[in-house]
Tab-separated table of C-alpha atoms in Angstrom:
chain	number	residue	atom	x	y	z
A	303	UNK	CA	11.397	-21.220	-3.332
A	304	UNK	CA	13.305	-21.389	-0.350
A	305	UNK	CA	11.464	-20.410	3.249
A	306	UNK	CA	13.982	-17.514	4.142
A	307	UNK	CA	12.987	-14.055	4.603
A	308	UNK	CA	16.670	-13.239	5.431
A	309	UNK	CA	18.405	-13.368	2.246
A	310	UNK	CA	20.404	-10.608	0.466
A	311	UNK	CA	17.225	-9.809	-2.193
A	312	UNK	CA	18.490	-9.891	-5.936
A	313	UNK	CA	16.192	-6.965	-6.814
A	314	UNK	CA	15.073	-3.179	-5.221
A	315	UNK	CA	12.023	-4.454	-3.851
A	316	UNK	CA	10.689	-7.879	-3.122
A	317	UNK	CA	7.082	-9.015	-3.190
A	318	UNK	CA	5.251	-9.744	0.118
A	319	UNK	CA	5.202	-13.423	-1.259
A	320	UNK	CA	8.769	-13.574	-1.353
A	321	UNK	CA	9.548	-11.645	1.981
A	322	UNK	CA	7.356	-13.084	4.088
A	323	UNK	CA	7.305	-16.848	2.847
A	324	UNK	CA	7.929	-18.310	5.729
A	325	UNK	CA	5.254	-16.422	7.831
A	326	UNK	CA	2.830	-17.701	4.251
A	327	UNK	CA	3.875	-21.584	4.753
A	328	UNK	CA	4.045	-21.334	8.728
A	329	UNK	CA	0.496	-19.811	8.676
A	330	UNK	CA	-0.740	-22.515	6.702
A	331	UNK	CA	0.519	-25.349	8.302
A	332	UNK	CA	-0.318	-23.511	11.859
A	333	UNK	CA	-4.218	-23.088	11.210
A	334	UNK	CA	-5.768	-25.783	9.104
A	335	UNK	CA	-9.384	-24.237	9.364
A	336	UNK	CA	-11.504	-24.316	6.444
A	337	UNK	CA	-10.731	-22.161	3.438
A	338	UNK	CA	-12.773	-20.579	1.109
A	339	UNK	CA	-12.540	-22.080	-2.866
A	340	UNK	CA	-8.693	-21.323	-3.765
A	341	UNK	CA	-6.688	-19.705	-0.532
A	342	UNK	CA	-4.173	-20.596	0.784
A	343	UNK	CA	-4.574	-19.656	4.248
A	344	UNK	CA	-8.116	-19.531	6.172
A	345	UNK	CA	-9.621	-16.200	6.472
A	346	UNK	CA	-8.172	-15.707	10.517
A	347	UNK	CA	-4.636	-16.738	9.021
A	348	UNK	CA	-4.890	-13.879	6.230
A	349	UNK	CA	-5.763	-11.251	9.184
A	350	UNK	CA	-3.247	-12.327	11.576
A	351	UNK	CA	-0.362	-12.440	8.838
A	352	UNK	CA	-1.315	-8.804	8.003
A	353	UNK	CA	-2.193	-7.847	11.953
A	354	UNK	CA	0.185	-9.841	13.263
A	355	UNK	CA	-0.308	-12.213	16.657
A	356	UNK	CA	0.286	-9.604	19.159
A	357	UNK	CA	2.154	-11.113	21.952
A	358	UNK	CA	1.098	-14.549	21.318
A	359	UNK	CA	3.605	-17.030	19.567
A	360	UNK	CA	2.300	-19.808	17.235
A	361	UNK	CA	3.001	-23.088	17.443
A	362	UNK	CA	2.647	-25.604	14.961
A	363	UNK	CA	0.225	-28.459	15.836
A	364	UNK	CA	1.779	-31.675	16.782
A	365	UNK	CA	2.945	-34.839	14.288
A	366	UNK	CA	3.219	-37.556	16.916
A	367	UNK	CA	6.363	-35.978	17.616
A	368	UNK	CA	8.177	-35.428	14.624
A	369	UNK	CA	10.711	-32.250	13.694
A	370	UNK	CA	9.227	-29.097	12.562
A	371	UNK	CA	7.853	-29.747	9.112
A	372	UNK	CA	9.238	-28.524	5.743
A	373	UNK	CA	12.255	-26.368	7.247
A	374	UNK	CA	9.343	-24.322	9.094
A	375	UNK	CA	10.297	-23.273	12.852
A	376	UNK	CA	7.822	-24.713	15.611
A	377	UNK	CA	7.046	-21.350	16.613
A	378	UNK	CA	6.651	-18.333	15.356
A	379	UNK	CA	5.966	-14.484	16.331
A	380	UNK	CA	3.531	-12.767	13.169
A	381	UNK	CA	4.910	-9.341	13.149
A	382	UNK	CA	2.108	-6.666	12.056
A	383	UNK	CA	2.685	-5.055	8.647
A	384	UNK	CA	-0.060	-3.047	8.379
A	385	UNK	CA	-0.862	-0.172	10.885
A	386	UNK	CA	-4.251	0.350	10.864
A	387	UNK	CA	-7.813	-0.946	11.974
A	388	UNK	CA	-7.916	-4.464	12.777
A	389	UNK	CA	-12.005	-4.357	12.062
A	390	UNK	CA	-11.128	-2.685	8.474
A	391	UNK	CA	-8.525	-6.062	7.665
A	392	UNK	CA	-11.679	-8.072	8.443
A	393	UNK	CA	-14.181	-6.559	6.401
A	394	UNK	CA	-11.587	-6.509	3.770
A	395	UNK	CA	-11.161	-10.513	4.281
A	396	UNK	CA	-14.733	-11.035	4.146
A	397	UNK	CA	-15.245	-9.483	1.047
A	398	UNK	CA	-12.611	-11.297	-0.836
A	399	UNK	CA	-14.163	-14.884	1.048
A	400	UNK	CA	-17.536	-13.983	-0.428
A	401	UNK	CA	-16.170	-13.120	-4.004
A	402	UNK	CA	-16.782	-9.742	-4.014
A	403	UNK	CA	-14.927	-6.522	-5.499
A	404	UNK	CA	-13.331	-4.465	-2.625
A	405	UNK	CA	-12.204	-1.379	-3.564
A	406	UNK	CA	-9.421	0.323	-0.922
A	407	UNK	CA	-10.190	4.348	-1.483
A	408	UNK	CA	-8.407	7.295	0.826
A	409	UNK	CA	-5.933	9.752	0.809
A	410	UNK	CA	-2.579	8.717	-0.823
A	411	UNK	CA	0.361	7.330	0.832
A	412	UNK	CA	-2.035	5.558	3.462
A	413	UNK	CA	-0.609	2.323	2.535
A	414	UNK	CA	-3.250	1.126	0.051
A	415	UNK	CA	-1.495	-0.618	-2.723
A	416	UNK	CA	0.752	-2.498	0.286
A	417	UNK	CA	-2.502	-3.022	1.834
A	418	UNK	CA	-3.750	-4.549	-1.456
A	419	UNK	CA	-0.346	-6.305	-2.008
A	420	UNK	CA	-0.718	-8.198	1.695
A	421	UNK	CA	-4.449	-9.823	0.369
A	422	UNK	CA	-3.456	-10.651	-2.254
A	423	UNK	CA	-0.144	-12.649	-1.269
A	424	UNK	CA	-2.047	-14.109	1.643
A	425	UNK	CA	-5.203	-14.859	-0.042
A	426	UNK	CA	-3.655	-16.601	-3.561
A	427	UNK	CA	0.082	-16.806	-3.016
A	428	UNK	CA	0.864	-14.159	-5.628
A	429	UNK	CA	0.613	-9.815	-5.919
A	430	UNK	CA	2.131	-10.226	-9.587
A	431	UNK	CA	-1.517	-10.038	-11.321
A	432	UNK	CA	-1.906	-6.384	-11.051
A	433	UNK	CA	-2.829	-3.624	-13.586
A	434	UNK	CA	-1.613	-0.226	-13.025
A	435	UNK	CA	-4.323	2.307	-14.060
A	436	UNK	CA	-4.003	5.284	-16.497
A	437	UNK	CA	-4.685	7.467	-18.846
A	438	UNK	CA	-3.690	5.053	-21.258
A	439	UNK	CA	-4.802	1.830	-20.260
A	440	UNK	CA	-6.964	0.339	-22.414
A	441	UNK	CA	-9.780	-2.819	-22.541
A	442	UNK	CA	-6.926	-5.073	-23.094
A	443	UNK	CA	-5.350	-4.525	-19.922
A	444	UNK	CA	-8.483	-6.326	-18.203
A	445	UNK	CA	-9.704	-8.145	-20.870
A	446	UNK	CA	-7.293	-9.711	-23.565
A	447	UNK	CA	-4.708	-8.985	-26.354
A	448	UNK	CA	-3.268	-10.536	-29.154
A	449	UNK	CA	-0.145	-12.110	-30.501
A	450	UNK	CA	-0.220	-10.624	-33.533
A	451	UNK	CA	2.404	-12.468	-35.293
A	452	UNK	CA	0.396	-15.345	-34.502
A	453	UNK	CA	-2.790	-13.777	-35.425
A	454	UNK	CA	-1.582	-13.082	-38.686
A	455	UNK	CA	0.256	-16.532	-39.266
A	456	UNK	CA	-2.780	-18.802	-37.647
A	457	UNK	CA	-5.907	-16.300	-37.684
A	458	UNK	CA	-7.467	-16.342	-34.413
A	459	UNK	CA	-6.436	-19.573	-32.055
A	460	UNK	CA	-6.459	-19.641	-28.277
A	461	UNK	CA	-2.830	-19.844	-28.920
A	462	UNK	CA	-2.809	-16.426	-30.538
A	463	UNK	CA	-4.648	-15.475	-27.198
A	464	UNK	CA	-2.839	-13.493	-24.899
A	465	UNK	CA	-4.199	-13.102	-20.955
A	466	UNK	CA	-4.512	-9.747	-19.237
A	467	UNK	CA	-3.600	-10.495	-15.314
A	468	UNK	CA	-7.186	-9.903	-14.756
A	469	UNK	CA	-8.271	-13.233	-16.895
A	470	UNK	CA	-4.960	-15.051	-16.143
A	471	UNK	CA	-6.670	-14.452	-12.376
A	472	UNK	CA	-10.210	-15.482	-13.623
A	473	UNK	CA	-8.523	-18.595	-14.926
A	474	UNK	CA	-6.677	-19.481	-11.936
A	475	UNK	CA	-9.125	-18.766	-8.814
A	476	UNK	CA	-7.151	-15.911	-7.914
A	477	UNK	CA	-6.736	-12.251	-7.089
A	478	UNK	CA	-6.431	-9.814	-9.431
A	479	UNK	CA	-5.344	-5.856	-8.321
A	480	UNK	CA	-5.730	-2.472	-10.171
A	481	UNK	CA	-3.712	-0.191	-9.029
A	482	UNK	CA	-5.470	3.669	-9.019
A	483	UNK	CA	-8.679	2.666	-11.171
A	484	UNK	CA	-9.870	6.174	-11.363
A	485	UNK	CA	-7.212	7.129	-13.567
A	486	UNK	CA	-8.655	4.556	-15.830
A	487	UNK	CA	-10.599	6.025	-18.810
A	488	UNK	CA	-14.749	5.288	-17.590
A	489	UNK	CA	-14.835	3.812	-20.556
A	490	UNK	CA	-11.853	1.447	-19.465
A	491	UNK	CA	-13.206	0.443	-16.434
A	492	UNK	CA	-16.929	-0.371	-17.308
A	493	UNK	CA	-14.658	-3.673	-19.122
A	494	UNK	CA	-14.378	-4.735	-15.263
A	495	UNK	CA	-18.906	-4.520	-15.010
A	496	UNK	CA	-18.960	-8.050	-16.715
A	497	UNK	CA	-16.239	-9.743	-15.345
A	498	UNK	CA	-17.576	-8.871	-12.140
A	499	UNK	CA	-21.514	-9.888	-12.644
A	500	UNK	CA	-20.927	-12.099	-15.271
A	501	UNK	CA	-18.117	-13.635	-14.146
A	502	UNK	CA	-16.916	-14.402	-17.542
A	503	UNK	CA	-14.955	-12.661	-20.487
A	504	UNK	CA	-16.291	-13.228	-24.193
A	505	UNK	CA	-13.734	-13.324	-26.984
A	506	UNK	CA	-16.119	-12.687	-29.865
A	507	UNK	CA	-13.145	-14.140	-32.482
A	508	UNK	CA	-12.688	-17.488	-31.270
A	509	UNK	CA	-17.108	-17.534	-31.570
A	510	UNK	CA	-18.033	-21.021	-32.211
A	511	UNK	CA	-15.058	-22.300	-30.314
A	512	UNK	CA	-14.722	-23.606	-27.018
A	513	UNK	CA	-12.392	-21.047	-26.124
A	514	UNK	CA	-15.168	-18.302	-27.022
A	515	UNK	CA	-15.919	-17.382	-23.302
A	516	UNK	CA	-13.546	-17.940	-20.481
A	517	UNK	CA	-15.622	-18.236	-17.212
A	518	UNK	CA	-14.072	-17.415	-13.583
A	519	UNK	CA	-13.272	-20.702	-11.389
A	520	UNK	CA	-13.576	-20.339	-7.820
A	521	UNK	CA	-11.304	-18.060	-5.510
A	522	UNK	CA	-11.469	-15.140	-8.449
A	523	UNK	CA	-12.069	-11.525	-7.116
A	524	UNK	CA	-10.579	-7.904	-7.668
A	525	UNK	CA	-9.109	-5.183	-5.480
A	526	UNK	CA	-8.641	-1.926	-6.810
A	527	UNK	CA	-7.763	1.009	-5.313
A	528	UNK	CA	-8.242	4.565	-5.889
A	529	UNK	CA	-7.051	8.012	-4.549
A	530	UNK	CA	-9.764	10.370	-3.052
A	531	UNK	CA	-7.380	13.364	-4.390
A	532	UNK	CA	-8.605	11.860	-7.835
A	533	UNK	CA	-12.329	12.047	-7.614
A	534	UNK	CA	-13.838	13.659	-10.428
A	535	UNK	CA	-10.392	12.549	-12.494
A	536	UNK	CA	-12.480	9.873	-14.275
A	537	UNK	CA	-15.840	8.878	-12.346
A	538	UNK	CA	-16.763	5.374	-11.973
A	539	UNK	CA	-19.743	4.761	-13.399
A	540	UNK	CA	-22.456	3.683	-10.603
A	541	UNK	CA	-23.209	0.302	-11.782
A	542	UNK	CA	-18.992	-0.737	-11.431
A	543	UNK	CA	-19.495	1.105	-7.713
A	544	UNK	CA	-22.211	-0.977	-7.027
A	545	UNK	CA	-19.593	-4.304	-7.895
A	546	UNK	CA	-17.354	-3.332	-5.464
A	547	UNK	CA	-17.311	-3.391	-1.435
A	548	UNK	CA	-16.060	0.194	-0.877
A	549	UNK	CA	-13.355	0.184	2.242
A	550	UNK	CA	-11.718	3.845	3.323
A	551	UNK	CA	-8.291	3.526	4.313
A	552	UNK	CA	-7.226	6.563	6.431
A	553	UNK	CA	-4.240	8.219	7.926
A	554	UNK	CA	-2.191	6.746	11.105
A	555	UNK	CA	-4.200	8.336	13.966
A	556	UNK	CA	-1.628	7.381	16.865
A	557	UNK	CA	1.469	9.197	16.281
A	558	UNK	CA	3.443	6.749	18.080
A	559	UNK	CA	2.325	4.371	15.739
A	560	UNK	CA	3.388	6.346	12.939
A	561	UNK	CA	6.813	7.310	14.409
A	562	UNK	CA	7.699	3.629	14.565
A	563	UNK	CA	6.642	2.956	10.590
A	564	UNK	CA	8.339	5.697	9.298
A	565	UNK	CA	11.484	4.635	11.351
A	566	UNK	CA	11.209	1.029	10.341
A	567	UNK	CA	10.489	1.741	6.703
A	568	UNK	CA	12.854	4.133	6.542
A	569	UNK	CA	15.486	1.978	7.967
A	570	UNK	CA	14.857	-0.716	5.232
A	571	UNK	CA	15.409	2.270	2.440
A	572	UNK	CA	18.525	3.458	3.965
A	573	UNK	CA	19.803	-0.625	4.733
A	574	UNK	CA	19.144	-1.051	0.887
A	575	UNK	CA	21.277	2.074	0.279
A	576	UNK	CA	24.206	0.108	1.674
A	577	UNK	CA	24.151	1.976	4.667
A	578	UNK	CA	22.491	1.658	8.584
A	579	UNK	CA	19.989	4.407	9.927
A	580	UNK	CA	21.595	6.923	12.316
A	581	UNK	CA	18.659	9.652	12.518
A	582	UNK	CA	17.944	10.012	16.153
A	583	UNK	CA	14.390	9.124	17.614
A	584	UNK	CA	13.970	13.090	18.591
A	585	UNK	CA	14.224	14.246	14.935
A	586	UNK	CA	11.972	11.195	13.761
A	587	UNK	CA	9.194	12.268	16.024
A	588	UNK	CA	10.122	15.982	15.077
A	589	UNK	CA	9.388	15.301	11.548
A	590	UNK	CA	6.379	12.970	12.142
A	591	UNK	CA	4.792	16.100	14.388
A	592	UNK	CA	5.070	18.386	11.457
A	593	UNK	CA	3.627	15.895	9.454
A	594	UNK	CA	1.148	15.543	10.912
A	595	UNK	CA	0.344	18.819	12.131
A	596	UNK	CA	-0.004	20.152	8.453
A	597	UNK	CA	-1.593	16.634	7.633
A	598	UNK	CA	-4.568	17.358	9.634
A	599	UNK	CA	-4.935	21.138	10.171
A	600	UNK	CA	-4.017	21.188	13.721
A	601	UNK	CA	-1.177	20.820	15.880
A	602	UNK	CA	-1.195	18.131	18.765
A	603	UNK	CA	-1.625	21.253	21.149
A	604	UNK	CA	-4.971	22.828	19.772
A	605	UNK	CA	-3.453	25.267	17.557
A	606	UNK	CA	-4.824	25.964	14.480
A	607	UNK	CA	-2.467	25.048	11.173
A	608	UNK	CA	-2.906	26.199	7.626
A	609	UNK	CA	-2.865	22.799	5.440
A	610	UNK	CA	-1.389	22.577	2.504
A	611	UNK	CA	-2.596	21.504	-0.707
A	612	UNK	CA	-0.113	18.861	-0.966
A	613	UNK	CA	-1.020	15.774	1.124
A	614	UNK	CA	1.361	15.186	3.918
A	615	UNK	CA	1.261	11.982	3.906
A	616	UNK	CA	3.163	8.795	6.048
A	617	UNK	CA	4.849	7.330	2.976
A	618	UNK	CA	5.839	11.067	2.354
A	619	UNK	CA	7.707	11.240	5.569
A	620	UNK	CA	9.458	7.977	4.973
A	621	UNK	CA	10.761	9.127	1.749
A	622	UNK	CA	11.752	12.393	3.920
A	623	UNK	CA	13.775	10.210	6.766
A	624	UNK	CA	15.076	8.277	4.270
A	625	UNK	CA	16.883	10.899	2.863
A	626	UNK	CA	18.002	11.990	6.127
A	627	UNK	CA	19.250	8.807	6.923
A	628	UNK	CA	20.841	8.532	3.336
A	629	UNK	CA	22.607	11.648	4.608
A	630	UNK	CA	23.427	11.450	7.795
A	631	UNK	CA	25.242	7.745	6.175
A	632	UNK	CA	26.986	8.972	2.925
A	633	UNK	CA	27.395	12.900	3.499
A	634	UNK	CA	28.099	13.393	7.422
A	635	UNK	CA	29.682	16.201	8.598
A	636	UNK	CA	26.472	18.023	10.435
A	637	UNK	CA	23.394	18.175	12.072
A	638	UNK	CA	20.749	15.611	10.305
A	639	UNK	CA	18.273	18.873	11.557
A	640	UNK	CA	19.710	20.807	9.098
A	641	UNK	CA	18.239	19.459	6.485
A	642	UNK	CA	14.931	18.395	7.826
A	643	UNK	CA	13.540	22.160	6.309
A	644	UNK	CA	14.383	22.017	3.146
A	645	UNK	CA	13.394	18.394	2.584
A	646	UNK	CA	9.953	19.746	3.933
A	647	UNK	CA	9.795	22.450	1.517
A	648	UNK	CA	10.550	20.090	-1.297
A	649	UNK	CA	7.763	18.290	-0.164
A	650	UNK	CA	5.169	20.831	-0.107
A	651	UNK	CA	6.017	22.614	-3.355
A	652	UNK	CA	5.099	19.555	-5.537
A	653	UNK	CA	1.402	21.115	-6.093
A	654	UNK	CA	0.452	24.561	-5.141
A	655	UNK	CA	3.221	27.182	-4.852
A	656	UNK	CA	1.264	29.191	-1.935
A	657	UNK	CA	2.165	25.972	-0.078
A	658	UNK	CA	5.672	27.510	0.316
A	659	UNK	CA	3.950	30.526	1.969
A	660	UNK	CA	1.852	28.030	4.505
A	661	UNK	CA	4.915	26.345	5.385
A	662	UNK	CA	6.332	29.580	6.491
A	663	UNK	CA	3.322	30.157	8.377
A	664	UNK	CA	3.769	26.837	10.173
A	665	UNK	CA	7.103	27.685	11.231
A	666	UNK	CA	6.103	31.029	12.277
A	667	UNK	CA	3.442	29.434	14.482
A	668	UNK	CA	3.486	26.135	16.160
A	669	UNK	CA	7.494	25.894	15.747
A	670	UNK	CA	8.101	29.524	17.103
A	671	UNK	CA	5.715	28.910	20.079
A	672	UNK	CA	7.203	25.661	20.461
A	673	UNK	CA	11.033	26.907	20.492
A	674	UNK	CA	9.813	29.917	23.161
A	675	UNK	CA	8.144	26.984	25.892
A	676	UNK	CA	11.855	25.868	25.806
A	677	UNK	CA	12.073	23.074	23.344
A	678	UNK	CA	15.970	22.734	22.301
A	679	UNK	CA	14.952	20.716	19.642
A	680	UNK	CA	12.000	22.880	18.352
A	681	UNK	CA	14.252	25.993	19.098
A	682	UNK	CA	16.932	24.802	16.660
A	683	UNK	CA	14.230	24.306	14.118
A	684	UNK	CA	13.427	27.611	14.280
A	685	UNK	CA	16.702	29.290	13.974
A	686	UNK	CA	16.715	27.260	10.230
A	687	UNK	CA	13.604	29.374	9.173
A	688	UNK	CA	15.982	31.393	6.850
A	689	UNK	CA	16.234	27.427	5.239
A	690	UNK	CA	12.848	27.793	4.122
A	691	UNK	CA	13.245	30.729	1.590
């Protein structure tokens, strides 16, 4: 693997392991602190690579002199990838150094899964060992399977064997995800009570074997995550809650903050498209603000808004600036504000069709008060209600 983070990728979307290997190697070269059983960087290195350094640059310690080791540079700048609560990263690192379940919950599109992703790459060097929960996962998906033209040709053989993620993690001291657990039958997930008190998996066929249990080395642990939208979907049982460290994830809460995610994020979609971002800051923060607004209930001026069923969520607005910026690239010929209403409206119909009707409210409240205190911007936004029908 080569330490580049600037190469053309080969696929749609690269894995935090790949894109930021040479913040991973330069990290753990930079802090050579202890390390719990099995990471690869110490617990401070894991929360600065997702944090970042601030306005601090690394350097790598001394060797009597020598060149920058391994193709790494000498100094380095850890840009944050996560926007949230530094405290929250902590806890999350914690949990994972003593071994413990940690279960990211909150709304969706709050950046769980890249949340999860981040540990995971930081912790063990790899995101790959992941399950994606639903309706029809079963037991095998955390426990085992079989090759069952082996099966049939040997009978059962650890060679016939084959490894969910979650015991190909259990035998390699690493981190194992589940992606949206709740959707998960209960039935599914209880598999997960054992591994995680027990530490071990049992493979009744191979009994009287030495391959009849497979027991967790050091470094193994699980992070799962799970919707609040999805409560009630498919309960966890209270003993599996009681297995995991439970860590709420929440919405952006500066709005600054947010703007400058959904640009950069955006700008990588568009960049991928073939194409460079051309959506002025003004709309940006115009379409964070709504967001926002509808996100929470109330607009950034005290007014009350009617929410919508649908979440309004950051990764939401991405996808929506995206699209603008896909636009604005491969179909110019107006105003990107155009089409900021009826991307908005596709967004909010995905769940409750009285969402349609709130929208209109929206617009017929902040937006119209907005456009008469002499906004151009907000005033041009209202003169595309007709947009919204």
């Amino acid at each position: 693997m080569t330490l580049t983070d600037e190469a053309t990728p080969a696929t749609q979307v690269v894995s935090a392991e790949q894109r930021y290997a040479t913040e991973l190697a330069f990290l753990a070269a930079h802090d050579d602190g202890p390390r719990p059983p099995g990471w690869l960087l110490t617990p401070r290195a894991v929360v600065t690579f997702i944090c970042g350094s601030g306005e601090e640059t690394l350097s790598l310690p001394a060797r009597d002199g020598l060149p920058a080791r391994d193709g790494l540079p000498a100094k380095l700048k850890v840009a944050p990838k996560f926007v949230g609560e530094r405290a929250l990263v902590e806890r999350c690192v914690v949990t994972l150094a003593g071994e413990r379940g940690l279960l990211l919950v909150g709304e969706p599109g709050t950046a769980k899964s890249m949340l999860s992703e981040l540990l995971a790459a930081a912790v063990c060097g790899t995101s790959a060992l992941t399950v994606q929960g639903t309706a029809g996962t079963t037991e095998d998906a955390f426990r085992y399977g079989w090759n069952y033209a082996l099966l049939l040709a040997q009978g059962p053989s650890k060679g016939a064997l084959v490894d969910s993620p979650v015991l190909t993690a259990m035998r390699s001291g690493r981190v194992a995800r589940v992606e949206e657990i709740t959707r998960c039958l209960p039935e599914v997930q209880d598999a997960l009570v054992s591994i995680l008190s027990d530490r071990r998996v049992s493979v009744p066929e191979l009994a009287g074997t030495d391959d009849a249990q497979v027991a967790a080395v050091p470094g193994f642990t699980v992070i799962a995550t799970a919707n609040l939208r999805d409560r009630g979907v498919s309960e966890m049982s209270a003993a599996l809650k009681r297995r995991f460290n439970f860590e709420t994830v929440d919405p952006i809460s500066d709005a600054a903050a947010e703007t400058s995610l959904v640009r950069r994020q955006a700008t990588a979609v568009v960049q991928r498209a073939g194409a460079g971002f051309a959506v002025d800051d003004a709309v940006l923060e115009a379409l964070v603000t709504v967001f926002r607004d509808l996100r929470t209930g109330r607009s950034g001026e005290g007014w009350d808004v009617e929410r919508p069923g649908t979440v309004m969520s950051t990764a939401e607005a991405v996808q929506v600036a995206a699209s603008l910026g896909v636009a604005a690239a491969y179909l110019p010929g107006g105003d990107v504000l155009d089409l900021v209403p009826g991307h908005l409206l596709g967004v909010v119909r995905k769940d409750d069709p009285a969402d349609h009707g709130r929208l209109l409210g929206y617009w017929d409240g902040p937006v119209r008060r907005r456009a008469e205190d002499g906004s151009a911007m907000w005033r041009r936004l209202w003169d595309l209600r007709e947009n919204l029908r």
